[in-house]
XYZ file of N, CA and C in Angstrom:
753
model
N 132.629 -105.734 -214.512
C 133.019 -104.734 -213.503
C 134.538 -104.444 -213.577
N 135.345 -105.549 -213.955
C 136.757 -105.306 -214.061
C 137.027 -104.336 -215.189
N 136.189 -104.437 -216.296
C 136.437 -103.503 -217.427
C 136.158 -102.093 -217.022
N 135.135 -101.928 -216.114
C 134.818 -100.535 -215.683
C 135.949 -99.937 -214.924
N 136.635 -100.718 -214.088
C 137.746 -100.229 -213.337
C 138.922 -99.852 -214.247
N 139.170 -100.640 -215.316
C 140.254 -100.361 -216.195
C 140.011 -99.097 -217.034
N 138.712 -98.731 -217.217
C 138.415 -97.628 -218.063
C 138.550 -96.269 -217.316
N 138.758 -96.340 -215.983
C 138.835 -95.089 -215.164
C 140.279 -94.475 -215.403
N 140.386 -93.214 -215.772
C 141.693 -92.640 -215.903
C 142.479 -92.577 -214.611
N 143.823 -92.661 -214.708
C 144.649 -92.715 -213.534
C 144.569 -91.387 -212.812
N 144.467 -90.254 -213.486
C 144.380 -88.913 -212.867
C 143.058 -88.379 -213.255
N 142.190 -88.091 -212.254
C 140.864 -87.621 -212.509
C 140.732 -86.164 -212.223
N 140.107 -85.396 -213.146
C 139.735 -84.034 -212.832
C 138.388 -84.080 -212.243
N 137.987 -82.936 -211.604
C 136.663 -82.871 -210.977
C 135.590 -83.128 -211.993
N 135.783 -82.528 -213.192
C 134.776 -82.690 -214.258
C 134.587 -84.153 -214.663
N 135.754 -84.792 -214.851
C 135.657 -86.250 -215.278
C 135.173 -87.138 -214.231
N 135.409 -86.753 -212.910
C 134.863 -87.535 -211.855
C 133.341 -87.420 -211.728
N 132.840 -86.218 -211.936
C 131.385 -85.978 -211.937
C 130.717 -86.830 -213.059
N 131.307 -86.790 -214.253
C 130.791 -87.569 -215.355
C 130.753 -89.058 -215.063
N 131.821 -89.533 -214.364
C 131.924 -90.910 -214.049
C 130.867 -91.273 -212.956
N 130.672 -90.325 -211.946
C 129.690 -90.734 -210.905
C 128.322 -90.916 -211.410
N 127.955 -90.209 -212.474
C 126.616 -90.339 -213.003
C 126.545 -91.255 -214.238
N 127.621 -92.063 -214.521
C 127.609 -92.945 -215.644
C 126.969 -94.242 -215.180
N 126.430 -95.041 -216.091
C 125.826 -96.295 -215.775
C 126.858 -97.310 -215.214
N 128.108 -97.232 -215.646
C 129.076 -98.202 -215.173
C 129.351 -97.937 -213.680
N 129.300 -96.707 -213.256
C 129.618 -96.463 -211.841
C 128.429 -96.823 -211.026
N 127.178 -96.490 -211.475
C 125.957 -96.759 -210.729
C 125.791 -98.268 -210.510
N 126.305 -99.073 -211.440
C 126.127 -100.514 -211.269
C 127.213 -101.163 -210.537
N 128.249 -100.379 -210.213
C 129.426 -100.920 -209.507
C 129.130 -101.036 -208.028
N 129.470 -102.131 -207.299
C 129.136 -102.336 -205.893
C 129.875 -101.344 -205.019
N 131.010 -100.802 -205.394
C 131.795 -99.841 -204.540
C 132.585 -98.993 -205.483
N 132.863 -97.713 -205.054
C 133.690 -96.755 -205.833
C 135.071 -97.345 -206.057
N 135.664 -97.199 -207.256
C 137.088 -97.607 -207.461
C 138.005 -96.814 -206.653
N 139.253 -97.342 -206.351
C 140.195 -96.624 -205.589
C 140.545 -95.248 -206.075
N 140.666 -95.061 -207.409
C 141.021 -93.740 -207.909
C 139.951 -92.733 -207.633
N 138.684 -93.153 -207.473
C 137.574 -92.273 -207.183
C 137.656 -91.899 -205.696
N 137.805 -92.871 -204.868
C 137.828 -92.679 -203.395
C 138.922 -91.707 -203.020
N 140.109 -91.767 -203.701
C 141.274 -90.997 -203.344
C 141.189 -89.549 -203.877
N 140.182 -89.247 -204.672
C 140.090 -87.943 -205.236
C 139.542 -86.934 -204.187
N 140.113 -85.686 -204.119
C 139.646 -84.751 -203.139
C 138.178 -84.442 -203.175
N 137.634 -84.431 -204.367
C 136.172 -84.153 -204.512
C 135.361 -85.160 -203.788
N 135.772 -86.425 -203.752
C 135.035 -87.477 -203.069
C 134.935 -87.191 -201.627
N 135.939 -86.579 -201.009
C 135.876 -86.206 -199.568
C 134.729 -85.237 -199.330
N 134.675 -84.229 -200.167
C 133.660 -83.217 -200.048
C 132.239 -83.816 -200.294
N 132.198 -84.717 -201.270
C 130.891 -85.342 -201.561
C 130.400 -86.221 -200.423
N 131.282 -86.978 -199.845
C 130.913 -87.820 -198.702
C 130.668 -87.035 -197.347
N 131.266 -85.867 -197.262
C 131.151 -85.050 -196.052
C 131.985 -85.571 -194.901
N 133.026 -86.414 -195.286
C 133.891 -86.878 -194.230
C 135.228 -86.217 -194.317
N 136.034 -86.377 -193.184
C 137.348 -85.778 -193.160
C 138.371 -86.853 -192.763
N 139.464 -86.903 -193.496
C 140.503 -87.863 -193.185
C 141.668 -87.107 -192.537
N 141.420 -85.977 -191.872
C 142.463 -85.194 -191.316
C 141.963 -84.448 -190.104
N 142.840 -83.898 -189.275
C 142.395 -83.097 -188.098
C 142.153 -81.636 -188.608
N 140.994 -81.147 -188.295
C 140.595 -79.858 -188.828
C 140.858 -78.747 -187.874
N 141.576 -78.971 -186.792
C 141.963 -77.893 -185.880
C 140.973 -77.592 -184.783
N 139.763 -78.250 -184.768
C 138.780 -77.948 -183.728
C 139.139 -78.717 -182.426
N 138.891 -78.105 -181.241
C 139.163 -78.843 -180.034
C 138.402 -80.121 -179.963
N 139.008 -81.171 -179.398
C 138.383 -82.504 -179.308
C 137.938 -82.792 -177.930
N 138.236 -82.006 -176.994
C 137.859 -82.262 -175.586
C 136.453 -81.878 -175.211
N 136.082 -81.955 -173.917
C 134.738 -81.634 -173.474
C 134.403 -80.149 -173.644
N 135.412 -79.343 -173.805
C 135.086 -77.896 -173.993
C 134.335 -77.671 -175.275
N 134.508 -78.580 -176.282
C 133.882 -78.312 -177.581
C 132.548 -79.076 -177.674
N 132.443 -80.282 -177.156
C 131.296 -81.104 -177.366
C 130.060 -80.430 -176.727
N 129.079 -80.222 -177.507
C 127.822 -79.550 -177.075
C 127.937 -78.088 -176.928
N 129.095 -77.521 -177.319
C 129.303 -76.092 -177.125
C 129.727 -75.408 -178.426
N 129.148 -75.825 -179.523
C 129.556 -75.343 -180.829
C 129.239 -73.887 -181.042
N 128.354 -73.334 -180.203
C 127.962 -71.956 -180.350
C 128.981 -70.964 -179.704
N 129.992 -71.539 -178.957
C 131.008 -70.672 -178.375
C 131.942 -70.223 -179.441
N 132.217 -68.902 -179.507
C 133.108 -68.449 -180.536
C 134.584 -68.666 -180.196
N 135.445 -68.508 -181.221
C 136.847 -68.751 -181.028
C 137.443 -67.790 -179.953
N 136.982 -66.565 -179.905
C 137.510 -65.654 -178.901
C 137.182 -66.089 -177.514
N 135.917 -66.593 -177.352
C 135.477 -67.046 -176.016
C 136.261 -68.299 -175.607
N 136.493 -69.226 -176.557
C 137.253 -70.401 -176.204
C 138.677 -70.045 -175.827
N 139.242 -69.084 -176.531
C 140.682 -68.634 -176.220
C 140.692 -68.055 -174.798
N 139.689 -67.260 -174.423
C 139.621 -66.628 -173.109
C 139.412 -67.697 -171.982
N 138.620 -68.707 -172.304
C 138.442 -69.773 -171.260
C 139.748 -70.490 -171.002
N 140.460 -70.828 -172.080
C 141.670 -71.549 -171.915
C 142.736 -70.659 -171.216
N 142.750 -69.397 -171.603
C 143.707 -68.497 -170.979
C 143.499 -68.264 -169.513
N 142.222 -68.093 -169.146
C 141.907 -67.940 -167.708
C 142.292 -69.144 -166.910
N 142.036 -70.319 -167.468
C 142.416 -71.593 -166.746
C 143.925 -71.731 -166.652
N 144.626 -71.240 -167.652
C 146.059 -71.384 -167.708
C 146.709 -70.449 -166.594
N 146.163 -69.300 -166.396
C 146.774 -68.287 -165.543
C 146.045 -68.154 -164.189
N 145.103 -69.083 -163.840
C 144.291 -68.832 -162.632
C 145.118 -68.907 -161.392
N 146.267 -69.572 -161.376
C 147.140 -69.658 -160.154
C 148.016 -68.439 -160.040
N 148.008 -67.536 -161.020
C 148.931 -66.357 -160.963
C 148.058 -65.136 -161.080
N 147.883 -64.439 -159.944
C 146.986 -63.269 -159.849
C 147.417 -62.171 -160.786
N 148.708 -61.897 -160.920
C 149.213 -60.844 -161.754
C 148.929 -61.146 -163.265
N 149.218 -62.378 -163.637
C 149.053 -62.751 -165.030
C 147.597 -62.769 -165.420
N 146.709 -63.259 -164.543
C 145.309 -63.331 -164.896
C 144.689 -61.964 -164.968
N 145.153 -61.045 -164.133
C 144.647 -59.668 -164.189
C 145.071 -59.006 -165.524
N 146.273 -59.269 -165.911
C 146.804 -58.712 -167.209
C 146.021 -59.347 -168.366
N 145.774 -60.667 -168.287
C 145.021 -61.343 -169.314
C 143.582 -60.830 -169.387
N 143.000 -60.429 -168.238
C 141.660 -59.900 -168.224
C 141.599 -58.561 -168.979
N 142.599 -57.750 -168.731
C 142.645 -56.402 -169.370
C 142.853 -56.496 -170.855
N 143.676 -57.447 -171.266
C 144.092 -57.537 -172.707
C 143.187 -58.338 -173.539
N 142.476 -59.292 -172.946
C 141.601 -60.170 -173.713
C 140.159 -60.237 -173.252
N 139.894 -60.410 -171.959
C 138.546 -60.600 -171.508
C 137.676 -59.376 -171.724
N 138.227 -58.229 -171.448
C 137.470 -56.964 -171.661
C 137.162 -56.698 -173.104
N 137.807 -57.338 -174.062
C 137.589 -57.109 -175.462
C 136.432 -57.933 -175.969
N 135.906 -58.902 -175.170
C 134.869 -59.722 -175.622
C 133.519 -58.974 -175.804
N 132.757 -59.431 -176.722
C 131.361 -58.875 -176.849
C 130.502 -59.497 -175.838
N 129.306 -58.879 -175.605
C 128.372 -59.266 -174.580
C 128.105 -60.748 -174.531
N 127.686 -61.326 -175.685
C 127.307 -62.729 -175.709
C 128.476 -63.648 -175.484
N 129.684 -63.222 -175.883
C 130.823 -64.020 -175.581
C 131.211 -64.045 -174.104
N 131.011 -62.897 -173.474
C 131.282 -62.849 -172.040
C 130.312 -63.775 -171.282
N 129.062 -63.759 -171.655
C 128.047 -64.625 -171.022
C 128.375 -66.132 -171.321
N 128.817 -66.347 -172.523
C 129.200 -67.758 -172.919
C 130.339 -68.213 -172.058
N 131.328 -67.370 -171.878
C 132.500 -67.727 -171.026
C 132.050 -68.005 -169.577
N 131.195 -67.147 -169.043
C 130.661 -67.434 -167.715
C 129.900 -68.743 -167.573
N 129.109 -69.038 -168.520
C 128.289 -70.256 -168.507
C 129.213 -71.487 -168.641
N 130.204 -71.373 -169.508
C 131.070 -72.587 -169.670
C 132.019 -72.763 -168.430
N 132.436 -71.730 -167.802
C 133.229 -71.857 -166.551
C 132.400 -72.475 -165.473
N 131.092 -72.088 -165.415
C 130.235 -72.766 -164.441
C 130.080 -74.261 -164.706
N 129.874 -74.547 -166.029
C 129.681 -75.961 -166.423
C 130.888 -76.780 -166.059
N 132.067 -76.273 -166.241
C 133.308 -76.973 -165.882
C 133.633 -76.897 -164.385
N 132.775 -76.222 -163.572
C 132.926 -76.075 -162.150
C 134.263 -75.278 -161.865
N 134.644 -74.392 -162.693
C 135.723 -73.468 -162.399
C 135.128 -72.260 -161.755
N 134.648 -72.449 -160.492
C 133.788 -71.485 -159.889
C 134.574 -70.195 -159.517
N 135.874 -70.275 -159.168
C 136.626 -69.104 -158.832
C 136.752 -68.214 -160.073
N 137.012 -68.826 -161.170
C 137.117 -68.065 -162.467
C 135.761 -67.579 -162.850
N 134.707 -68.303 -162.582
C 133.353 -67.835 -162.925
C 132.983 -66.643 -162.171
N 133.324 -66.569 -160.868
C 133.043 -65.365 -160.039
C 133.818 -64.162 -160.612
N 135.054 -64.411 -160.985
C 135.850 -63.322 -161.544
C 135.186 -62.823 -162.871
N 134.769 -63.751 -163.667
C 134.095 -63.351 -164.938
C 132.788 -62.595 -164.664
N 132.071 -63.039 -163.653
C 130.825 -62.314 -163.339
C 131.074 -60.887 -162.858
N 132.159 -60.723 -162.080
C 132.510 -59.369 -161.662
C 132.880 -58.446 -162.802
N 133.452 -59.017 -163.825
C 133.807 -58.261 -165.017
C 132.465 -57.877 -165.711
N 131.558 -58.770 -165.828
C 130.270 -58.525 -166.486
C 129.533 -57.415 -165.793
N 129.549 -57.444 -164.459
C 128.846 -56.413 -163.708
C 129.305 -55.050 -163.906
N 130.582 -54.877 -164.396
C 131.114 -53.537 -164.623
C 130.932 -53.023 -166.033
N 130.252 -53.846 -166.855
C 130.002 -53.440 -168.268
C 128.799 -52.444 -168.308
N 128.865 -51.578 -169.313
C 127.800 -50.591 -169.436
C 126.404 -51.218 -169.763
N 126.465 -52.398 -170.425
C 125.202 -53.021 -170.867
C 124.621 -53.912 -169.747
N 125.371 -54.082 -168.627
C 124.848 -54.983 -167.605
C 123.559 -54.515 -166.995
N 122.631 -55.431 -166.887
C 121.362 -55.227 -166.148
C 121.218 -56.389 -165.150
N 120.733 -56.059 -163.922
C 120.556 -57.170 -162.929
C 119.726 -58.267 -163.453
N 120.211 -59.466 -163.365
C 119.543 -60.645 -163.928
C 119.629 -61.808 -162.907
N 118.472 -62.209 -162.435
C 118.437 -63.191 -161.389
C 118.993 -64.565 -161.876
N 118.890 -64.820 -163.202
C 119.375 -66.100 -163.666
C 120.873 -66.143 -163.761
N 121.555 -65.067 -163.975
C 123.010 -65.018 -163.915
C 123.469 -65.348 -162.481
N 122.773 -64.733 -161.558
C 123.118 -65.043 -160.146
C 122.777 -66.479 -159.764
N 121.653 -66.958 -160.235
C 121.229 -68.318 -159.893
C 122.221 -69.390 -160.325
N 122.651 -69.333 -161.562
C 123.574 -70.388 -161.999
C 124.891 -70.326 -161.273
N 125.359 -69.178 -160.990
C 126.654 -69.034 -160.264
C 126.534 -69.446 -158.842
N 125.429 -69.009 -158.171
C 125.226 -69.386 -156.758
C 125.074 -70.882 -156.619
N 124.327 -71.526 -157.523
C 124.168 -72.977 -157.421
C 125.517 -73.716 -157.695
N 126.258 -73.209 -158.624
C 127.586 -73.831 -158.869
C 128.509 -73.749 -157.647
N 128.494 -72.572 -156.994
C 129.267 -72.351 -155.767
C 128.767 -73.224 -154.606
N 127.462 -73.404 -154.556
C 126.884 -74.250 -153.470
C 127.343 -75.726 -153.642
N 127.302 -76.179 -154.883
C 127.745 -77.533 -155.132
C 129.208 -77.727 -154.764
N 129.996 -76.733 -154.915
C 131.442 -76.786 -154.509
C 131.679 -76.396 -153.117
N 130.617 -76.167 -152.335
C 130.681 -75.861 -150.924
C 131.436 -74.628 -150.595
N 131.406 -73.600 -151.529
C 132.066 -72.365 -151.276
C 131.031 -71.365 -150.831
N 130.590 -71.529 -149.547
C 129.419 -70.803 -149.014
C 129.717 -69.344 -148.688
N 130.976 -69.006 -148.450
C 131.372 -67.679 -148.241
C 131.125 -66.762 -149.475
N 131.545 -67.344 -150.620
C 131.281 -66.681 -151.919
C 129.752 -66.629 -152.191
N 129.064 -67.699 -151.809
C 127.592 -67.721 -151.949
C 126.956 -66.500 -151.250
N 127.358 -66.265 -150.025
C 126.776 -65.151 -149.226
C 127.104 -63.843 -149.832
N 128.320 -63.668 -150.371
C 128.653 -62.407 -151.027
C 127.758 -62.102 -152.236
N 127.580 -63.143 -153.046
C 126.682 -62.965 -154.183
C 125.220 -62.779 -153.781
N 124.823 -63.541 -152.734
C 123.444 -63.364 -152.241
C 123.176 -62.025 -151.808
N 124.059 -61.384 -151.068
C 123.910 -60.019 -150.594
C 123.833 -58.976 -151.768
N 124.701 -59.265 -152.820
C 124.665 -58.405 -153.958
C 123.264 -58.531 -154.691
N 122.854 -59.764 -154.796
C 121.545 -60.039 -155.443
C 120.366 -59.356 -154.743
N 120.409 -59.387 -153.462
C 119.310 -58.778 -152.652
C 119.382 -57.263 -152.716
N 120.643 -56.737 -152.787
C 120.756 -55.223 -152.941
C 120.198 -54.798 -154.280
N 120.237 -55.678 -155.261
C 119.661 -55.343 -156.550
C 118.158 -55.693 -156.624
N 117.584 -56.017 -155.429
C 116.155 -56.297 -155.309
C 115.714 -57.533 -156.165
N 116.512 -58.511 -156.209
C 116.183 -59.713 -156.973
C 115.918 -60.858 -155.990
N 114.964 -61.655 -156.382
C 114.609 -62.866 -155.565
C 114.801 -64.076 -156.425
N 115.526 -65.117 -155.928
C 115.746 -66.309 -156.736
C 114.530 -67.203 -156.670
N 114.596 -68.298 -157.423
C 113.455 -69.237 -157.411
C 113.683 -70.241 -156.305
N 112.686 -71.145 -156.189
C 112.683 -72.167 -155.131
C 113.899 -73.103 -155.215
N 114.264 -73.399 -156.438
C 115.382 -74.288 -156.620
C 116.663 -73.692 -156.023
N 116.889 -72.419 -156.208
C 118.064 -71.762 -155.670
C 118.034 -71.744 -154.143
N 116.843 -71.366 -153.622
C 116.717 -71.425 -152.138
C 117.050 -72.810 -151.587
N 116.570 -73.820 -152.237
C 116.782 -75.208 -151.801
C 118.231 -75.560 -151.799
N 118.952 -75.236 -152.871
C 120.375 -75.603 -152.971
C 121.227 -74.821 -151.918
N 120.914 -73.577 -151.738
C 121.669 -72.760 -150.769
C 121.369 -73.228 -149.335
N 120.172 -73.508 -149.033
C 119.830 -73.951 -147.737
C 120.522 -75.333 -147.481
N 120.445 -76.214 -148.425
C 121.129 -77.517 -148.320
C 122.679 -77.323 -148.149
N 123.217 -76.395 -148.902
C 124.624 -76.079 -148.803
C 125.067 -75.643 -147.394
N 124.305 -74.749 -146.818
C 124.635 -74.257 -145.441
C 124.454 -75.420 -144.428
N 123.439 -76.253 -144.609
C 123.266 -77.353 -143.656
C 124.394 -78.315 -143.757
N 124.863 -78.645 -144.977
C 125.997 -79.566 -145.139
C 127.281 -78.872 -144.632
N 127.339 -77.611 -144.655
C 128.510 -76.868 -144.177
C 128.488 -76.708 -142.677
N 127.451 -77.177 -142.037
C 127.379 -77.019 -140.574
C 126.998 -75.679 -140.104
N 126.223 -74.932 -140.913
C 125.821 -73.541 -140.566
C 124.331 -73.416 -140.564
N 123.637 -74.001 -139.544
C 122.192 -73.865 -139.545
C 121.609 -72.501 -139.417
N 122.388 -71.626 -138.762
C 121.921 -70.230 -138.623
C 121.872 -69.505 -139.956
N 122.940 -69.761 -140.801
C 122.861 -69.141 -142.126
C 121.767 -69.748 -142.969
N 121.472 -71.048 -142.772
C 120.362 -71.686 -143.444
C 119.053 -71.026 -143.083
N 118.923 -70.741 -141.804
C 117.694 -70.061 -141.302
C 117.588 -68.610 -141.868
N 118.722 -67.976 -141.999
C 118.654 -66.617 -142.613
C 118.168 -66.699 -144.032
N 118.597 -67.640 -144.781
C 118.104 -67.803 -146.133
C 116.563 -68.156 -146.135
N 116.163 -68.978 -145.200
C 114.814 -69.287 -145.000
C 113.942 -68.042 -144.739
N 114.444 -67.232 -143.847
C 113.674 -65.982 -143.534
C 113.616 -65.096 -144.798
N 114.680 -65.097 -145.572
C 114.651 -64.305 -146.775
C 113.673 -64.847 -147.730
N 113.576 -66.150 -147.832
C 112.634 -66.824 -148.742
C 111.207 -66.453 -148.429
N 110.870 -66.258 -147.177
C 109.505 -65.919 -146.861
C 109.086 -64.514 -147.342
N 110.092 -63.688 -147.675
C 109.787 -62.374 -148.155
C 109.610 -62.387 -149.638
N 109.885 -63.476 -150.284
C 109.852 -63.534 -151.791
C 108.347 -63.366 -152.328
N 108.204 -62.609 -153.387
C 106.865 -62.478 -153.856
C 106.269 -63.713 -154.492
N 107.137 -64.675 -154.802
C 106.665 -65.909 -155.406
C 106.071 -66.874 -154.348
N 105.045 -67.617 -154.648
C 104.434 -68.555 -153.684
C 105.460 -69.576 -153.235
N 105.521 -69.944 -151.996
C 106.465 -70.911 -151.496
C 106.180 -72.300 -151.968
N 107.267 -73.137 -152.047
C 107.163 -74.530 -152.353
C 107.569 -75.330 -151.175
N 107.173 -76.615 -151.180
C 107.445 -77.477 -150.020
C 108.869 -77.895 -149.869
N 109.665 -78.066 -150.936
C 110.928 -78.676 -150.931
C 111.893 -77.949 -149.955
N 112.046 -76.670 -150.006
C 112.947 -75.911 -149.130
C 112.597 -76.186 -147.630
N 111.296 -76.214 -147.363
C 110.866 -76.447 -146.022
C 111.287 -77.879 -145.553
N 111.097 -78.854 -146.385
C 111.366 -80.199 -146.052
C 112.864 -80.419 -145.915
N 113.711 -79.734 -146.695
C 115.145 -79.829 -146.538
C 115.542 -79.291 -145.162
N 114.965 -78.145 -144.760
C 115.254 -77.590 -143.454
C 114.753 -78.466 -142.314
N 113.541 -79.036 -142.441
C 113.002 -79.835 -141.365
C 113.880 -81.077 -141.187
N 114.422 -81.607 -142.201
C 115.292 -82.788 -142.078
C 116.714 -82.349 -141.549
N 117.191 -81.252 -142.057
C 118.585 -80.823 -141.634
C 118.640 -80.232 -140.264
N 117.502 -79.764 -139.741
C 117.480 -79.128 -138.416
C 117.059 -80.115 -137.312
N 116.987 -81.412 -137.632
C 116.638 -82.351 -136.506
C 117.485 -82.233 -135.313
N 118.799 -82.034 -135.402
C 119.587 -81.817 -134.194
C 119.361 -80.498 -133.560
N 118.566 -79.600 -134.111
C 118.366 -78.273 -133.562
C 116.820 -78.034 -133.415
N 116.219 -78.606 -132.356
C 114.763 -78.620 -132.259
C 114.139 -77.290 -132.154
N 114.802 -76.250 -131.572
C 114.178 -74.912 -131.460
C 114.013 -74.284 -132.851
N 115.055 -74.412 -133.652
C 115.014 -73.847 -134.982
C 114.044 -74.623 -135.811
N 114.012 -75.933 -135.686
C 113.108 -76.812 -136.454
C 111.650 -76.547 -136.137
N 111.325 -76.269 -134.887
C 109.992 -76.018 -134.517
C 109.449 -74.672 -135.156
N 110.329 -73.727 -135.328
C 109.997 -72.492 -136.073
C 109.611 -72.767 -137.559
N 110.420 -73.601 -138.166
C 110.163 -73.938 -139.526
C 108.881 -74.795 -139.681
N 108.762 -75.756 -138.704
C 107.512 -76.588 -138.711
C 106.245 -75.772 -138.569
N 106.319 -74.796 -137.694
C 105.145 -73.941 -137.487
C 104.719 -73.189 -138.779
N 105.766 -72.657 -139.458
C 105.471 -71.939 -140.728
C 104.980 -72.875 -141.794
N 105.596 -74.067 -141.809
C 105.157 -75.075 -142.818
C 103.670 -75.466 -142.611
N 103.287 -75.706 -141.434
C 101.912 -76.088 -141.169
C 100.914 -74.982 -141.425
N 101.338 -73.730 -141.261
C 100.445 -72.597 -141.577
C 100.268 -72.452 -143.138
N 101.376 -72.649 -143.819
C 101.315 -72.438 -145.264
C 100.729 -73.667 -145.982
N 101.042 -74.895 -145.485
C 100.577 -76.130 -146.085
C 99.827 -76.889 -145.074
N 98.610 -76.461 -144.778
C 97.866 -77.149 -143.623
C 97.472 -78.579 -143.935
N 97.361 -78.976 -145.194
C 97.044 -80.335 -145.523
C 98.199 -81.313 -145.534
N 99.403 -80.825 -145.321
C 100.565 -81.640 -145.375
C 101.009 -82.101 -143.980
N 101.630 -83.244 -143.924
C 102.055 -83.834 -142.647
C 103.568 -83.747 -142.507
N 104.014 -83.442 -141.304
C 105.466 -83.385 -140.962
C 105.759 -84.543 -140.070
N 106.776 -85.315 -140.504
C 107.177 -86.466 -139.786
C 108.131 -86.038 -138.698
N 107.850 -86.446 -137.365
C 108.696 -86.156 -136.230
C 109.288 -87.427 -135.747
N 110.586 -87.675 -135.930
C 111.161 -88.933 -135.438
C 111.284 -88.960 -133.890
N 111.388 -90.107 -133.313
C 111.510 -90.196 -131.860
C 112.675 -89.368 -131.372
N 112.428 -88.612 -130.293
C 113.482 -87.649 -129.785
C 114.710 -88.374 -129.304
N 114.561 -89.641 -128.787
C 115.746 -90.261 -128.270
C 116.776 -90.562 -129.342
N 116.331 -90.633 -130.622
C 117.255 -90.947 -131.715
C 118.389 -89.856 -131.750
N 118.012 -88.637 -131.385
C 119.018 -87.579 -131.477
C 119.496 -87.128 -130.091
N 119.161 -87.895 -129.079
C 119.673 -87.584 -127.785
C 119.033 -86.373 -127.142
N 117.775 -86.163 -127.495
C 117.037 -84.955 -126.956
C 116.403 -85.208 -125.591
N 116.442 -86.480 -125.155
C 115.909 -86.776 -123.843
C 116.977 -87.120 -122.860
């Protein structure tokens, strides 16, 4: 093996390296000699990199390899200027509006994933003004749920009204999250408004939104009784648990 190492030229060309790789001396060697490992061709052969290739290393990149460079630049720019209304408006005109359709949607989805909900709403308003825009309940759903998780219920209601004006009905998951958001926000009346809207949906109702309301409206027996009555009519085989009234000071 020592003789094999001494026979390797000090400076290898790609051609001589290939010949060496397929020679019997190399195949019998337990590990490549140093002059082989240091050759640039070996890096390409191994598929490894011994240098930084310029790609982002943070969470913006992991799992998001389909986002184009222009979309990544816009996301970073919007986050950089979000505290300055004048600068972000200028950035929107000069860069955001130049994005293609799929890049705009990718920017919106990534801002929602990062919980940059204020920027996500701004991006959604830009999308709504595009010639190619068509009302899409799933665009609304993801943004509304992101806002609900951040307890920005005022923005939720604005988007909800826009969605209903476009004659769109969300799914049960969206109803559940918004109802839960209003209950946590201390707004049972708004939660009931969403509940009444849910009953108009063409999709068959599911139990979860009802149960969220029945639990959240325990301190409001009149509103809860309305929900309970509807629940028992729609799901006659299901049982509703009523805790003792004295727990909530109703006696």
